[in-house]
Structure formats: structure tokens, C-alpha cells
Short mmCIF file of C-alpha atoms in Angstrom, two decimals:
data_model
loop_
_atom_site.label_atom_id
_atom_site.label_comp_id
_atom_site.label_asym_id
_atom_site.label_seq_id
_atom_site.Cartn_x
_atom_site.Cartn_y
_atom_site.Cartn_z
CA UNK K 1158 95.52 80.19 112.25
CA UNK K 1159 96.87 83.90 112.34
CA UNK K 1160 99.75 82.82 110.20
CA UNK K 1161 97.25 81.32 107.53
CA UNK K 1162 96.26 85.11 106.85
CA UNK K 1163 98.86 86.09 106.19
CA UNK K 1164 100.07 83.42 103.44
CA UNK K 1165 100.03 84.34 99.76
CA UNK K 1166 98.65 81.97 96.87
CA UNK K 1167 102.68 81.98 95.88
CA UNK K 1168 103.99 80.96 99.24
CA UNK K 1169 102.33 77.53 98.63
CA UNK K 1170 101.45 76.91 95.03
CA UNK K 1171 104.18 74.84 93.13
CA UNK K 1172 106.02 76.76 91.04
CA UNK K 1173 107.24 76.60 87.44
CA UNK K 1174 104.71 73.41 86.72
CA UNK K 1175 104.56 71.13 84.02
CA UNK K 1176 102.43 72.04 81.12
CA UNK K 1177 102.02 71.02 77.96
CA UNK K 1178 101.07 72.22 74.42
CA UNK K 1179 98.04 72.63 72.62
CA UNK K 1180 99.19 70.48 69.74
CA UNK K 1181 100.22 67.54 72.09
CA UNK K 1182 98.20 64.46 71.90
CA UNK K 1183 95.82 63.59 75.01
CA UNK K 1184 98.21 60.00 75.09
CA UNK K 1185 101.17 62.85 76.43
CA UNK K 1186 98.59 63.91 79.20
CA UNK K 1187 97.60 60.66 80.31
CA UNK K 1188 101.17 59.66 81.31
CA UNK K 1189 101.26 62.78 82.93
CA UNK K 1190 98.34 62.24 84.61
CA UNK K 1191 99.36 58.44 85.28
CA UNK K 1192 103.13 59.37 86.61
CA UNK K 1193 102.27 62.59 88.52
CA UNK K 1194 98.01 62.49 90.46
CA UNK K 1195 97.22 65.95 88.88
CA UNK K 1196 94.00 66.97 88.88
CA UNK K 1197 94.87 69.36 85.74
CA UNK K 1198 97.61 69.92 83.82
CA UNK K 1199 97.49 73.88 82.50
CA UNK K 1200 98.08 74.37 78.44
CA UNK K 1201 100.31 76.47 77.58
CA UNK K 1202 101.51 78.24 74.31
CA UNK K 1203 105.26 79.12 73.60
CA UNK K 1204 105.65 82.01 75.42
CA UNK K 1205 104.35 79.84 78.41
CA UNK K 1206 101.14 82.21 78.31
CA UNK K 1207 97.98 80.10 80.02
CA UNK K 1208 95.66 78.79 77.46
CA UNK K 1209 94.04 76.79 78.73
CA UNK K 1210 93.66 73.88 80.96
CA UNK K 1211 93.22 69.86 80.27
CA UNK K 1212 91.56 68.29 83.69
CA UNK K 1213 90.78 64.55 84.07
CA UNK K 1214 87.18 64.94 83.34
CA UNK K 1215 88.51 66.76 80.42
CA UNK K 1216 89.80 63.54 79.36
CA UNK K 1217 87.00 61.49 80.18
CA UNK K 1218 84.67 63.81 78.28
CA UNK K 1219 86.77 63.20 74.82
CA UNK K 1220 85.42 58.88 75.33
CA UNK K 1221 81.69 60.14 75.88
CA UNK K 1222 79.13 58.49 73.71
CA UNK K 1223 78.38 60.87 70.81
CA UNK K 1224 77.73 60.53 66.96
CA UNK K 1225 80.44 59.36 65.68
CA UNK K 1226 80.82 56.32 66.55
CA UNK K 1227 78.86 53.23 68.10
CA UNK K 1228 81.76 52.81 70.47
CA UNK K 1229 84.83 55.30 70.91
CA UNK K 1230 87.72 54.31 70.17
CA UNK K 1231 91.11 54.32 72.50
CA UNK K 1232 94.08 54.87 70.23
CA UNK K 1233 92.16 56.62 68.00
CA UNK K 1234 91.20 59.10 70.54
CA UNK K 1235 94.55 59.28 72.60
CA UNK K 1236 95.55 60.89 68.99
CA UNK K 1237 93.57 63.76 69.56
CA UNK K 1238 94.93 67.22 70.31
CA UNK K 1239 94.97 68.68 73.27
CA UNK K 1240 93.22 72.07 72.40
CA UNK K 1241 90.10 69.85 70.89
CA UNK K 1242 89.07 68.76 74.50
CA UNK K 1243 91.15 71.17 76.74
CA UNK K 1244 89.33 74.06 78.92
CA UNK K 1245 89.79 77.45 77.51
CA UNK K 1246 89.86 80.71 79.05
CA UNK K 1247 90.33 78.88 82.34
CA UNK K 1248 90.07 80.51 85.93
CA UNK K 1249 93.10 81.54 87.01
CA UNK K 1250 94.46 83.57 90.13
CA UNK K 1251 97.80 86.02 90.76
CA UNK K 1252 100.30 85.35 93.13
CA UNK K 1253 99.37 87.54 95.23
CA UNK K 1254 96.14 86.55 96.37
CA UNK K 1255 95.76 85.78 99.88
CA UNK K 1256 95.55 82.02 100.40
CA UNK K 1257 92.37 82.40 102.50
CA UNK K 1258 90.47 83.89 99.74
CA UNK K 1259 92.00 81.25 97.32
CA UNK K 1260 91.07 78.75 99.73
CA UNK K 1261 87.04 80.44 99.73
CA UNK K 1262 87.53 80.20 95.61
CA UNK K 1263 88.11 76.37 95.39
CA UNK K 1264 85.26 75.54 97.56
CA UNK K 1265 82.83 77.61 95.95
CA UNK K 1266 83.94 76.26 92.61
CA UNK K 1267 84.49 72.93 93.81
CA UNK K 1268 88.00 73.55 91.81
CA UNK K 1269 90.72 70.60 92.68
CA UNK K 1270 93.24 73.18 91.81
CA UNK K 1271 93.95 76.21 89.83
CA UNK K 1272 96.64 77.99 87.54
CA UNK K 1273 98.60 80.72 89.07
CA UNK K 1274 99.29 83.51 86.30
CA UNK K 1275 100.98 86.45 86.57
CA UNK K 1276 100.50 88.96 83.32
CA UNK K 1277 99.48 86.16 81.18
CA UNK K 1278 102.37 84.13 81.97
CA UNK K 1279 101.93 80.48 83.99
CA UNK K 1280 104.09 81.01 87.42
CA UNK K 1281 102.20 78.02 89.01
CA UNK K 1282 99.67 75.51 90.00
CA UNK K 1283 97.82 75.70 93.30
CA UNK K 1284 95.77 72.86 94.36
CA UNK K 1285 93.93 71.55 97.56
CA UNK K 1286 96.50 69.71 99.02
CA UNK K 1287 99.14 72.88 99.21
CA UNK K 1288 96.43 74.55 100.92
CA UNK K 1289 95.94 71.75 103.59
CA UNK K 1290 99.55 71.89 104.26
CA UNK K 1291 99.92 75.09 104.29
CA UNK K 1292 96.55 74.90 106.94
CA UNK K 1293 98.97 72.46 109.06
CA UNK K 1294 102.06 74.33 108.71
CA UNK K 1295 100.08 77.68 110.21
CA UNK K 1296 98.47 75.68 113.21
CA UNK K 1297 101.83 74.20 114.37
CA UNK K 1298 103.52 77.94 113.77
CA UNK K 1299 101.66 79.39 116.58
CA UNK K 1300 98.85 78.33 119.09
CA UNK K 1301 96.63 81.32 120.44
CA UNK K 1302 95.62 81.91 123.65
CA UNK K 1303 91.99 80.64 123.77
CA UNK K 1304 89.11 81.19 125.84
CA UNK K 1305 89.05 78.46 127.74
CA UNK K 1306 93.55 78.95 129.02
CA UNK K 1307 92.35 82.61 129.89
CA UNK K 1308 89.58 81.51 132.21
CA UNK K 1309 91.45 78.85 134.41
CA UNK Y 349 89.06 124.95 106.60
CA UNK Y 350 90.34 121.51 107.39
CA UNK Y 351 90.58 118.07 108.42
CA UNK Y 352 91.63 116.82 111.67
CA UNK Y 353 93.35 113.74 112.42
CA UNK Y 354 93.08 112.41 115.72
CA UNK Y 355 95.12 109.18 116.55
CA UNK Y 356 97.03 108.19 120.25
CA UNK Y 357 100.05 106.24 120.75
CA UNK Y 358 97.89 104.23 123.52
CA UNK Y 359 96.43 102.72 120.36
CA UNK Y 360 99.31 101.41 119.00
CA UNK Y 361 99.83 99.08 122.81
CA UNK Y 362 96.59 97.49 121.74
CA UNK Y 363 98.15 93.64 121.37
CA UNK Y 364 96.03 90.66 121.28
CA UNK Y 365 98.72 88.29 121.01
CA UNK Y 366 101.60 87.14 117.87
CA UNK Y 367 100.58 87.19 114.65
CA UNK Y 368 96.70 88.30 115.03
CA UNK Y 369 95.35 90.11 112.47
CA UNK Y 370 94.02 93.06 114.35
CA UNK Y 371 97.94 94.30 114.74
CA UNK Y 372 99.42 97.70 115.67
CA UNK Y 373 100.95 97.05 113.00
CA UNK Y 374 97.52 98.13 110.46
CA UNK Y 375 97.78 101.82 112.63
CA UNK Y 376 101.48 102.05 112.03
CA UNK Y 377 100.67 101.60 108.58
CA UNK Y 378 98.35 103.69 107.99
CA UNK Y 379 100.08 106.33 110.12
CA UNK Y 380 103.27 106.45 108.00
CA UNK Y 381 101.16 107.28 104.97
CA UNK Y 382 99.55 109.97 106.75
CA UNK Y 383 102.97 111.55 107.36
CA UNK Y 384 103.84 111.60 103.78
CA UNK Y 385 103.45 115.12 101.80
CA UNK Y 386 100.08 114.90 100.22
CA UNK Y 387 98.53 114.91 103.64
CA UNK Y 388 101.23 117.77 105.10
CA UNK Y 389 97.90 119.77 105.89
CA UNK Y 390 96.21 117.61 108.04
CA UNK Y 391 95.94 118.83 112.22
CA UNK Y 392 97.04 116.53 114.16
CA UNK Y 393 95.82 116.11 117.57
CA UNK Y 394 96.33 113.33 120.55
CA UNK Y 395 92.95 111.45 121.28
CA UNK Y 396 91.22 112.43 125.00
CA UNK Y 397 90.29 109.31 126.91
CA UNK Y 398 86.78 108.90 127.04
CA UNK Y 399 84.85 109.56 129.97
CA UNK Y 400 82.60 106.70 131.89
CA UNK Y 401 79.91 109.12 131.38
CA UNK Y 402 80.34 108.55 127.50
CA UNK Y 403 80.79 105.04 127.23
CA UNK Y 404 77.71 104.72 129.37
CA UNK Y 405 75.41 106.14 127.03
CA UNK Y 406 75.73 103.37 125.00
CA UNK Y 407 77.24 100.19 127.62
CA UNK Y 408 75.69 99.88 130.87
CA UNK Y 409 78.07 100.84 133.90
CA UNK Y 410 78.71 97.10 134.96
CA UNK Y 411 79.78 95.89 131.05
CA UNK Y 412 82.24 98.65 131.99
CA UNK Y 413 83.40 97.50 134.99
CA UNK Y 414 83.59 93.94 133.93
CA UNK Y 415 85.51 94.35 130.79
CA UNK Y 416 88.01 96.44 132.63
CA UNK Y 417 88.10 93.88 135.72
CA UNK Y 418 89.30 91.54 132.76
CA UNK Y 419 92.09 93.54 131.94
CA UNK Y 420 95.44 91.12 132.53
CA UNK Y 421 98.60 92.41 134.74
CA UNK Y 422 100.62 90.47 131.92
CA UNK Y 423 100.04 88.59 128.58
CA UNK Y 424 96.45 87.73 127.95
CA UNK Y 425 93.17 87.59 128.07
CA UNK Y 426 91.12 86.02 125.17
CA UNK Y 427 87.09 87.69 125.72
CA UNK Y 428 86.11 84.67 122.41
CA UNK Y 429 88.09 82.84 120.53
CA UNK Y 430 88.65 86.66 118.13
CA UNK Y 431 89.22 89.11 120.76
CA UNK Y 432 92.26 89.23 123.31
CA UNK Y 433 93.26 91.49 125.45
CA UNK Y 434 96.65 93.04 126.63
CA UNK Y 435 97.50 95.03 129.90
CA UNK Y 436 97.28 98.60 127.73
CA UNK Y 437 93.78 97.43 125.83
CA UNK Y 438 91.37 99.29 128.74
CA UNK Y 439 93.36 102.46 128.11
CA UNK Y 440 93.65 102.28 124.16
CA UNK Y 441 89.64 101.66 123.90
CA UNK Y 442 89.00 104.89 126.07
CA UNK Y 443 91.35 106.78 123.80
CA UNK Y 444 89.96 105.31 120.88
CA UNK Y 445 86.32 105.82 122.12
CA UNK Y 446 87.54 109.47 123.40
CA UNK Y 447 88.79 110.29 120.14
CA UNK Y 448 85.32 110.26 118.56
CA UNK Y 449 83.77 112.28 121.00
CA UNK Y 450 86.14 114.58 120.47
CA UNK Y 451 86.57 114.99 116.99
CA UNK Y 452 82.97 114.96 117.33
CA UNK Y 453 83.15 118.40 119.61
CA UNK Y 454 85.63 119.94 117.17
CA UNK Y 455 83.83 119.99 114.15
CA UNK Y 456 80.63 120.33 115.45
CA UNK Y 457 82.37 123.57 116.88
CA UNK Y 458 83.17 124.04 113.63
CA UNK Y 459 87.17 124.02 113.91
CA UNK Y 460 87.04 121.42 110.89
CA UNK Y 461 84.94 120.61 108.60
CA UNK Y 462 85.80 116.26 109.07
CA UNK Y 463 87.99 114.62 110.64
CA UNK Y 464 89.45 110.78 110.57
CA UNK Y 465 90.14 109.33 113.92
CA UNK Y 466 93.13 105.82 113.58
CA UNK Y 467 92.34 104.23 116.12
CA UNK Y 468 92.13 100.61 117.82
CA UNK Y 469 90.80 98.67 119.29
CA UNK Y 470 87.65 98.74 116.62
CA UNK Y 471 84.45 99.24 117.67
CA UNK Y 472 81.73 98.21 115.43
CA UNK Y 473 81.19 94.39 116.86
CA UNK Y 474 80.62 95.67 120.48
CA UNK Y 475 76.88 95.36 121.86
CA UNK Y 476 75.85 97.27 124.28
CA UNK Y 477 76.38 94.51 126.55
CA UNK Y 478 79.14 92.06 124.73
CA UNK Y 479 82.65 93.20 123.77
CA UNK Y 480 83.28 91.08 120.60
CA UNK Y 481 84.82 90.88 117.13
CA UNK Y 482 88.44 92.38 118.39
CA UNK Y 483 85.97 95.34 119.70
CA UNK Y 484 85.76 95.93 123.05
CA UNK Y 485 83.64 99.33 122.86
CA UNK Y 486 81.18 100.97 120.20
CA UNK Y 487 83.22 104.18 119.03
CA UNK Y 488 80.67 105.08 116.75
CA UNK Y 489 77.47 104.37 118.96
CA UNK Y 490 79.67 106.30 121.33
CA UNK Y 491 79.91 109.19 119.26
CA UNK Y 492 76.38 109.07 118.06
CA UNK Y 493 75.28 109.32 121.58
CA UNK Y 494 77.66 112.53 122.44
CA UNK Y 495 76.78 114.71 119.84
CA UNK Y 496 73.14 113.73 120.29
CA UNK Y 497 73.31 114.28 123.95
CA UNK Y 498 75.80 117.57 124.28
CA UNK Y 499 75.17 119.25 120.90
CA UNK Y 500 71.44 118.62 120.95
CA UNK Y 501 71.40 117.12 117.25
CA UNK Y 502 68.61 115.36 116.62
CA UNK Y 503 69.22 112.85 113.62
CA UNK Y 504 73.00 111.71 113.28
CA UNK Y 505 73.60 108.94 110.97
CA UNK Y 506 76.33 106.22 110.85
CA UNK Y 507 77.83 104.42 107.47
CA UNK Y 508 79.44 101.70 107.90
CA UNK Y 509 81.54 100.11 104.97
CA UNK Y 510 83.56 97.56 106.95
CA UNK Y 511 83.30 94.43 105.65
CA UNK Y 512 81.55 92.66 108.13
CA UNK Y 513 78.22 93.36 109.69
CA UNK Y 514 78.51 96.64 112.48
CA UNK Y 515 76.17 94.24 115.18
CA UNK Y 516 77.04 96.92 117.73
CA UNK Y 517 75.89 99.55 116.35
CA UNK Y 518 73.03 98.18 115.27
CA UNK Y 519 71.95 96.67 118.61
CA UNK Y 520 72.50 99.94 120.02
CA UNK Y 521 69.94 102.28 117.79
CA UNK Y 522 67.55 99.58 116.54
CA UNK Y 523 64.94 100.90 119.07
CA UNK Y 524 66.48 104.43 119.11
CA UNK Y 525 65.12 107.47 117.43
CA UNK Y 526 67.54 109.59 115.79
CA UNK Y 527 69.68 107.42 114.69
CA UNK Y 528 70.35 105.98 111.06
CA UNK Y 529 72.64 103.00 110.54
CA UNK Y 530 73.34 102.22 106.88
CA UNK Y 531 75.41 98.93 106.37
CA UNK Y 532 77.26 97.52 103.13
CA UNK Y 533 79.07 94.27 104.19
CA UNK Y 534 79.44 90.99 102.73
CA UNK Y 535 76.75 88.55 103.61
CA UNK Y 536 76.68 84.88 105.62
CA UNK Y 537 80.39 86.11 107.20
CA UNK Y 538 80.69 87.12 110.68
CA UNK Y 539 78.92 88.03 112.71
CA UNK Y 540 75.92 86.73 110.89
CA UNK Y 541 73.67 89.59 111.37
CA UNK Y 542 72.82 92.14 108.68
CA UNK Y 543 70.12 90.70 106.67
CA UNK Y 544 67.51 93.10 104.48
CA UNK Y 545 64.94 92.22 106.80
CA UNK Y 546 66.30 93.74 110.54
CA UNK Y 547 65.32 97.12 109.78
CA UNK Y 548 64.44 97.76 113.78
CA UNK Y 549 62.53 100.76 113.73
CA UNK Y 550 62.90 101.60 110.45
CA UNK Y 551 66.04 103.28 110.98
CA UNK Y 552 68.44 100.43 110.00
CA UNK Y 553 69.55 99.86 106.30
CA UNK Y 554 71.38 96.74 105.42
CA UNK Y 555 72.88 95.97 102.12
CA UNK Y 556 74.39 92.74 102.29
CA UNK Y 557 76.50 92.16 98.98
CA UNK Y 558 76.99 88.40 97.67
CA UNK Y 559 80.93 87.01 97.81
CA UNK Y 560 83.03 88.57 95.33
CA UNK Y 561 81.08 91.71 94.92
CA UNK Y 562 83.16 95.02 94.03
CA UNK Y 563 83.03 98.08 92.57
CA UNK Y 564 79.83 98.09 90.39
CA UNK Y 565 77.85 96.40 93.57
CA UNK Y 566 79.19 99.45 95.60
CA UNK Y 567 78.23 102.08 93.32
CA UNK Y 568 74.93 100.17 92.86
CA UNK Y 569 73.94 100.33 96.56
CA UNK Y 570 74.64 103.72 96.76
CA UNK Y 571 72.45 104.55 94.06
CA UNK Y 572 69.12 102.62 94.77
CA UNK Y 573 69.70 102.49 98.64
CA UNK Y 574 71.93 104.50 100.54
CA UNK Y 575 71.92 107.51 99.09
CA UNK Y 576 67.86 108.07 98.87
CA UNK Y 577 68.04 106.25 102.67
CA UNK Y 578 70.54 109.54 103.87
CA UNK Y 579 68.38 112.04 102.28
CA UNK Y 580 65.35 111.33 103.48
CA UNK Y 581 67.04 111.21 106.95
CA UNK Y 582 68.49 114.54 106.39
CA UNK Y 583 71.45 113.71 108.73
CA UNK Y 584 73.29 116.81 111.12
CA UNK Y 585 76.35 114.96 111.48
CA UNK Y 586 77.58 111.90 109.68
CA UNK Y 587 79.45 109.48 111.18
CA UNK Y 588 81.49 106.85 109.41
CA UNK Y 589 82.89 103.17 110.24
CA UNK Y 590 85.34 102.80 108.13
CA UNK Y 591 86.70 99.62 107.55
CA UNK Y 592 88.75 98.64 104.35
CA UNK Y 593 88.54 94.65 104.53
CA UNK Y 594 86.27 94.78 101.97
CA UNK Y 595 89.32 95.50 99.67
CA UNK Y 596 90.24 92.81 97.01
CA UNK Y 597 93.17 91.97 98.69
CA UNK Y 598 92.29 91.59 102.09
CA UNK Y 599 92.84 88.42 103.76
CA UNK Y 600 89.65 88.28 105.88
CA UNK Y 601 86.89 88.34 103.57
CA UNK Y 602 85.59 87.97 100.30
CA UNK Y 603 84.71 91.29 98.31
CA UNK Y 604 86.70 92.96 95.65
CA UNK Y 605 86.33 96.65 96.04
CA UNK Y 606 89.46 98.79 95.57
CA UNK Y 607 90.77 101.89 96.86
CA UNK Y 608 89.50 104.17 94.30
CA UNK Y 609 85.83 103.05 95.64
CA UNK Y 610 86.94 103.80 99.16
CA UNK Y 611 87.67 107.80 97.30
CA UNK Y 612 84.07 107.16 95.78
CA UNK Y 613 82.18 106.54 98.69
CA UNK Y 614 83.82 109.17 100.83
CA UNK Y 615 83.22 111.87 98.09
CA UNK Y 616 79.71 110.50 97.80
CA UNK Y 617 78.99 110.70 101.71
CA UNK Y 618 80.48 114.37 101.61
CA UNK Y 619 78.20 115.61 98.83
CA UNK Y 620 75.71 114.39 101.56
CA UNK Y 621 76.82 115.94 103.93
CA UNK Y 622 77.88 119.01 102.44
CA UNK Y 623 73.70 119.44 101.22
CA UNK Y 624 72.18 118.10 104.75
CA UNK Y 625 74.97 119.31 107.43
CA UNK Y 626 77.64 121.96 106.45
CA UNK Y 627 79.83 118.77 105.01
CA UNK Y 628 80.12 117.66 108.70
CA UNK Y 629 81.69 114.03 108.77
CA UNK Y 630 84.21 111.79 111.67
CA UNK Y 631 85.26 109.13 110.14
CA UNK Y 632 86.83 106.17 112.35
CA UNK Y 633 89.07 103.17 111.85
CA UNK Y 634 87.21 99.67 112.02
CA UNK Y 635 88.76 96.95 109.93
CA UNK Y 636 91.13 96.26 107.27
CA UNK Y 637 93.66 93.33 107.32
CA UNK Y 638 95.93 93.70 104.50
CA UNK Y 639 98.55 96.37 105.55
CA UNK Y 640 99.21 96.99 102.03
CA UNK Y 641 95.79 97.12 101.11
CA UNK Y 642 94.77 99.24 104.34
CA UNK Y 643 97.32 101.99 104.01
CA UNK Y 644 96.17 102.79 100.36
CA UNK Y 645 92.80 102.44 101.06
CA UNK Y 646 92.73 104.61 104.16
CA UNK Y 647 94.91 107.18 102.27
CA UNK Y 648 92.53 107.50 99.66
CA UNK Y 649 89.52 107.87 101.77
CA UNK Y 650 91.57 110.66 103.97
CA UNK Y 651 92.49 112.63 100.88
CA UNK Y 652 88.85 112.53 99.76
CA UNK Y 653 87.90 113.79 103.03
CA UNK Y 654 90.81 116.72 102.97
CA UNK Y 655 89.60 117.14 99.04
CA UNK Y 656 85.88 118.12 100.68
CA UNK Y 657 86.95 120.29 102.76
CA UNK Y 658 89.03 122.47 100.42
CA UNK Y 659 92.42 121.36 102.22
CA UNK Y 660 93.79 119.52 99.41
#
């Protein structure tokens, strides 16, 4: 577990992620969502500056019952914009937080994953399952001595 | 006047195995920076070993014994699942111990004004009768106890900014007169202790600060608790635990502060100290897991102490 300290959010996160555009239609995130498992997928404008994020619930929330109609709609709705039903201002973290403390940020938000931005700028996605590995990948690294070897 | 540094390169065998956090490493690093040209007037001086006279004042003879009788030939020794122990670890916790004491004689002397002692192991986990939390003994209890017991002081106070909870120290003046422990650390972490409401005889002040507190937490503590808590102490000599895992970057913990709060605090203490006790203040290493973060953090907090004592 020493090793886990000393991991960065960047060591694990996947860098350089998909994204996708404000303008795009939610049909363009649901194949993402159908061909890749992401929780999320971040929005980004043309500089590739975080926006904003579009999360399965997200999704789910744009076929809630409301006043417009008795019963949504599918295609109509898969025609709607990202930015109507997106996240802003999401939470984001640098690169350069320590994974532990990332790892302390997901479970208190109960966050499946979250964009990695550095000055604005999308650098990558960090999610649950890179911190597991990453969890794994430290344990196998090096076994301390415990208690229990020192007494016998 | 100055500051004194005292530091031993006994500290620096203190292992407790690859890759733990609590690495010679975090002295190394804080070391270099102290070598660098803004801190070209600080004194220098190798760290005593304690005597079994001082560590008694605080740990009872056989904790002593036993802890020492623990000491490995070769590799390790784990005390709990946090703190291991290396062939040189008996010898680096006397120096570290001994250099409290006796940056404790020099500036009650007055040869300094402060002083900062880098030094591991930490000591700030270790009760009176349990070495724990990479601590083995109390270097600040230790301290407390000397200049209480050889320089006749009557009220010395310890702030401790680590942070995690100083449960040593703590245990050791809860039923004490004369001694104030103030605490800021983050709460429901290790080692659990540090709530409001353990005040033992009045003379302990906890501030535990919810997850992802930083600077305006800090600053707020100061204001409504620590700072009325010191003066109506009216402290000879103030000790400090420093720790700087409470940094934003540190990899242990949760709080954001940054190193301009570390130059803050310290300034704040010596305006304390400088009212109450002719600016008398030994600081001492605890914590702080980041090297990057540590080095800055423990640079800044040295220059404020050289700033209040006219050396900078």
C-alpha cells in the first residue's frame, strides 16, 4: 500500500479521452455510452476546455415525466443537444493530485468518475476502476513487513 | 539574535522498510532547502542523544527498555501495522528526542531566540506507554517536561498543526498542570482521538477541522480558539509539532492548507510568544508526506521563524 501514496491522479487516469461537443445530439452520446461502459462522457468546447459533463443519469433525466408531453418521446429527444441536459461547471481535479485523496473525493461524492483538467484544458478521465487497479498494482509492488512476520 | 537548527545524521538511518511514507527521504528534503541561501544564517548544530532521565519524565523506565529490547540486529521490526523499526531507530529517537531538550536549553539560555529541530522518528502518536503512529517517543512531551523540570517554567504550551490528532501528547498532560496542548487536525482520521469534548483538565484544546478544510478554517481557529486559548495561558516557552500533512497536496490526508498558512501560523504563534515569553519557540518535525509539499512548507515555516527573530 506504500506505493499507492505515492501515485498521482495522472499515473492512472486515461488520458486524452473522448469527449464530445455541446452542440452534439444526446443520440452521439448514447452510442458512446452503448460502445464504450462510461459512466460520463466530459463536454468539451473547441479548444478542448471542460464544459461540462453528460453522465448516464444525465441522459435518463432528459425522458423524465414533465409538462410537455403525456409521454416523452425517443427520437424526438435523442435530437436534443447536449448542453440542454449536460452538467455544467462540473467537478474536476489536476493531475497532480495524489490518487489517495482522489480516491477519498469519489467516495464522498459517490462520483463514478471524474474529469482530469489541467488550466482549463481536458487531459483526462479518472474513474473507479483505474483506481482499483491501480489499488492492485500497489499491493503486488511491495508487501510490508507486518506485525504478525515480526513476532514469529 | 537567531535561529538554531538542530538536525543529526542518526535521523536520516531511521528506515521502516521500502517505500513507507515516513522516509529519510522527507529529512533529506527538507534539509537541502535549508542549505539554500535564504536560510545561510541559520546555526547549525548536531542533536545530543537524549538521556533515560529525559525520556522518563514522560515514558515509564520499562516502555523504555521494551521498545529498545525490540530493536532488530537486521531488517525489521513492525511495533503495528504503521510503525517499523530498523537496527539505527533506538539511536535516531534519542537524538531526535535529545534534540528538543536541547534546543530547549539553548534558547531558554537565551543563545536564540527559536529554533527548528528535523528530526525523525516523529513523536506526536507516542503514549506514555505505546510507541505508535511511526512514533516511537513523545519529543514534544519530552521537551515540555525538561524545561518544566530544569528551567523551573511553570506553564509551557505545545501547538500542534500536524494533520492528525497528537494522542501522545495529549495522554501525557491531560491530568498535568502546566501544560497546554492546542490541536488543529482533521477529524474521524487516525488516530481517532481529538474530539471538542476531551478537554482533560481543562488544559487541552482540540479543533478538529471537517475534510477538505484549508486556509480560511485555519485562520478561523486561530481567531475564535487558539489564539484567546494561548493568552489566557500566558505560555513561557512555546513548543510546536509541526507537521505539514495537512498541506493540499499531501498524500495522507484530506485538508487543503498551503504553505503560505504554514508562514501564517508560525508568525501568528511568534506574536504570541514574542508578548507572553521573549518570542521563545522550538519547533519540531512531525509529519508531512509529500516531499514536494514538505520541503516548501517547512521552508516557509523556518523563514517565518528566522523573520521573528530579526535573522532574516
Amino acid at each position: 500500500m506504500y506505493e499507492f501514496l505515492q501515485y498521482r491522479v495522472q499515473d492512472a487516469m486515461t488520458p486524452e479521452p473522448i469527449a464530445i461537443s455541446p452542440k452534439a445530439k444526446l443520440r452521439e452520446a448514447e452510442t458512446l455510452f452503448e460502445i464504450h461502459d462510461f459512466n460520463g462522457v466530459p463536454v468539451v468546447n473547441e479548444q478542448r476546455h471542460l464544459i461540462g459533463i453528460l453522465t448516464k443519469f444525465d441522459l435518463l433525466k432528459a425522458f423524465s415525466f414533465d409538462f410537455h408531453t403525456l409521454i416523452p418521446h425517443y427520437d424526438e429527444i435523442m435530437e436534443q443537444t447536449i448542453e440542454t441536459v449536460m452538467t455544467p461547471y462540473p467537478a474536476s481535479v489536476e493531475p497532480q493530485l495524489p490518487l489517495s485523496r482522489l480516491l477519498q473525493k469519489l467516495v464522498e461524492m459517490r462520483a463514478k468518475s471524474l474529469p482530469v483538467v489541467d488550466e482549463g484544458r481536458l487531459v483526462g478521465m479518472i474513474a473507479r476502476e483505474d483506481v482499483l487497479k491501480a489499488l492492485r498494482r500497489a499491493a503486488i509492488q511491495h508487501e510490508t513487513p507486518t506485525h504478525e512476520e515480526s513476532r514469529s | 539574535m537567531s535561529t538554531l537548527l538542530y538536525t543529526h545524521p542518526l535521523c536520516l538511518e531511521h528506515d521502516a522498510g521500502y517505500g513507507h511514507p515516513e522516509c529519510p527521504a522527507r529529512l533529506t528534503a527538507i534539509l537541502n532547502e535549508l542549505k539554500t541561501e535564504p536560510f545561510a544564517t541559520l546555526e547549525w548544530r548536531e542533536a545530543p542523544e537524549a538521556s533515560l532521565e529525559q525520556l522518563n519524565r514522560i515514558h515509564a523506565p520499562k516502555h523504555v527498555e521494551r521498545i529498545f529490547a525490540r530493536v532488530p540486529r537486521h531488517g525489521h521490526y513492525a511495533i503495528d501495522g504503521d510503525t517499523v523499526i530498523c537496527p539505527q531507530s533506538g539511536e535516531a529517537a534519542l537524538r531526535a528526542a535529545g534534540a528538543v531538550c536541547a534546543a530547549i536549553d539553548a534558547v531558554l539560555k537565551g543563545e536564540a531566540d527559536n529554533a527548528f529541530c528535523a528530526i525523525r522518528p516523529p513523536g506526536h502518536h507516542a503514549e506514555p506507554h505505546q510507541s505508535m503512529g511511526f512514533c516511537l517517543f513523545n519529543n514534544a512531551a519530552i521537551g515540555a517536561a525538561h524545561a518544566r523540570a530544569v528551567h523551573d517554567l511553570e506553564r509551557v504550551a505545545v501547538i500542534d498543526f500536524d494533520v492528525h490528532h497528537g494522542n501522545g501528547t495529549q495522554a501525557a498532560f491531560e491530568t498535568q498542570r502546566g501544560y497546554l496542548y492546542i490541536s488543529t487536525h482533521q477529524a474521524y482520521i487516525y488516530p481517532g482521538t481529538g474530539r471538542r469534548e476531551e478537554r482533560g483538565i481543562g488544559n487541552i484544546v482540540n479543533v478538529p477541522l471537517p475534510a477538505n478544510s484549508g486556509s480560511a478554517e485555519l485562520r478561523q481557529a486561530w481567531i475564535e480558539e487558539i489564539e484567546p486559548a494561548l493568552r489566557a495561558f500566558q505560555p513561557q516557552l512555546i513548543l510546536i509539532s509541526a507537521g505539514f500533512d495537512a498541506h493540499y497536496l499531501d498524500p495522507l490526508a484530506g485538508l487543503n492548507f498551503c504553505e503560505e498558512d504554514y508562514d501564517w501560523l508560525t508568525r501568528g504563534i511568534l506574536a504570541i510568544a514574542h508578548e507572553y515569553c521573549a518570542g521563545r519557540v522550538v519547533s519540531m518535525l512531525e509529519g508531512g508526506y509529500s516531499l514536494q509539499a514538505l520541503a516548501a512548507s517547512a521552508a516557509a515555516h523556518v523563514k517565518a521563524l528566522m523573520a521573528g527573530a530579526g535573522a532574516v
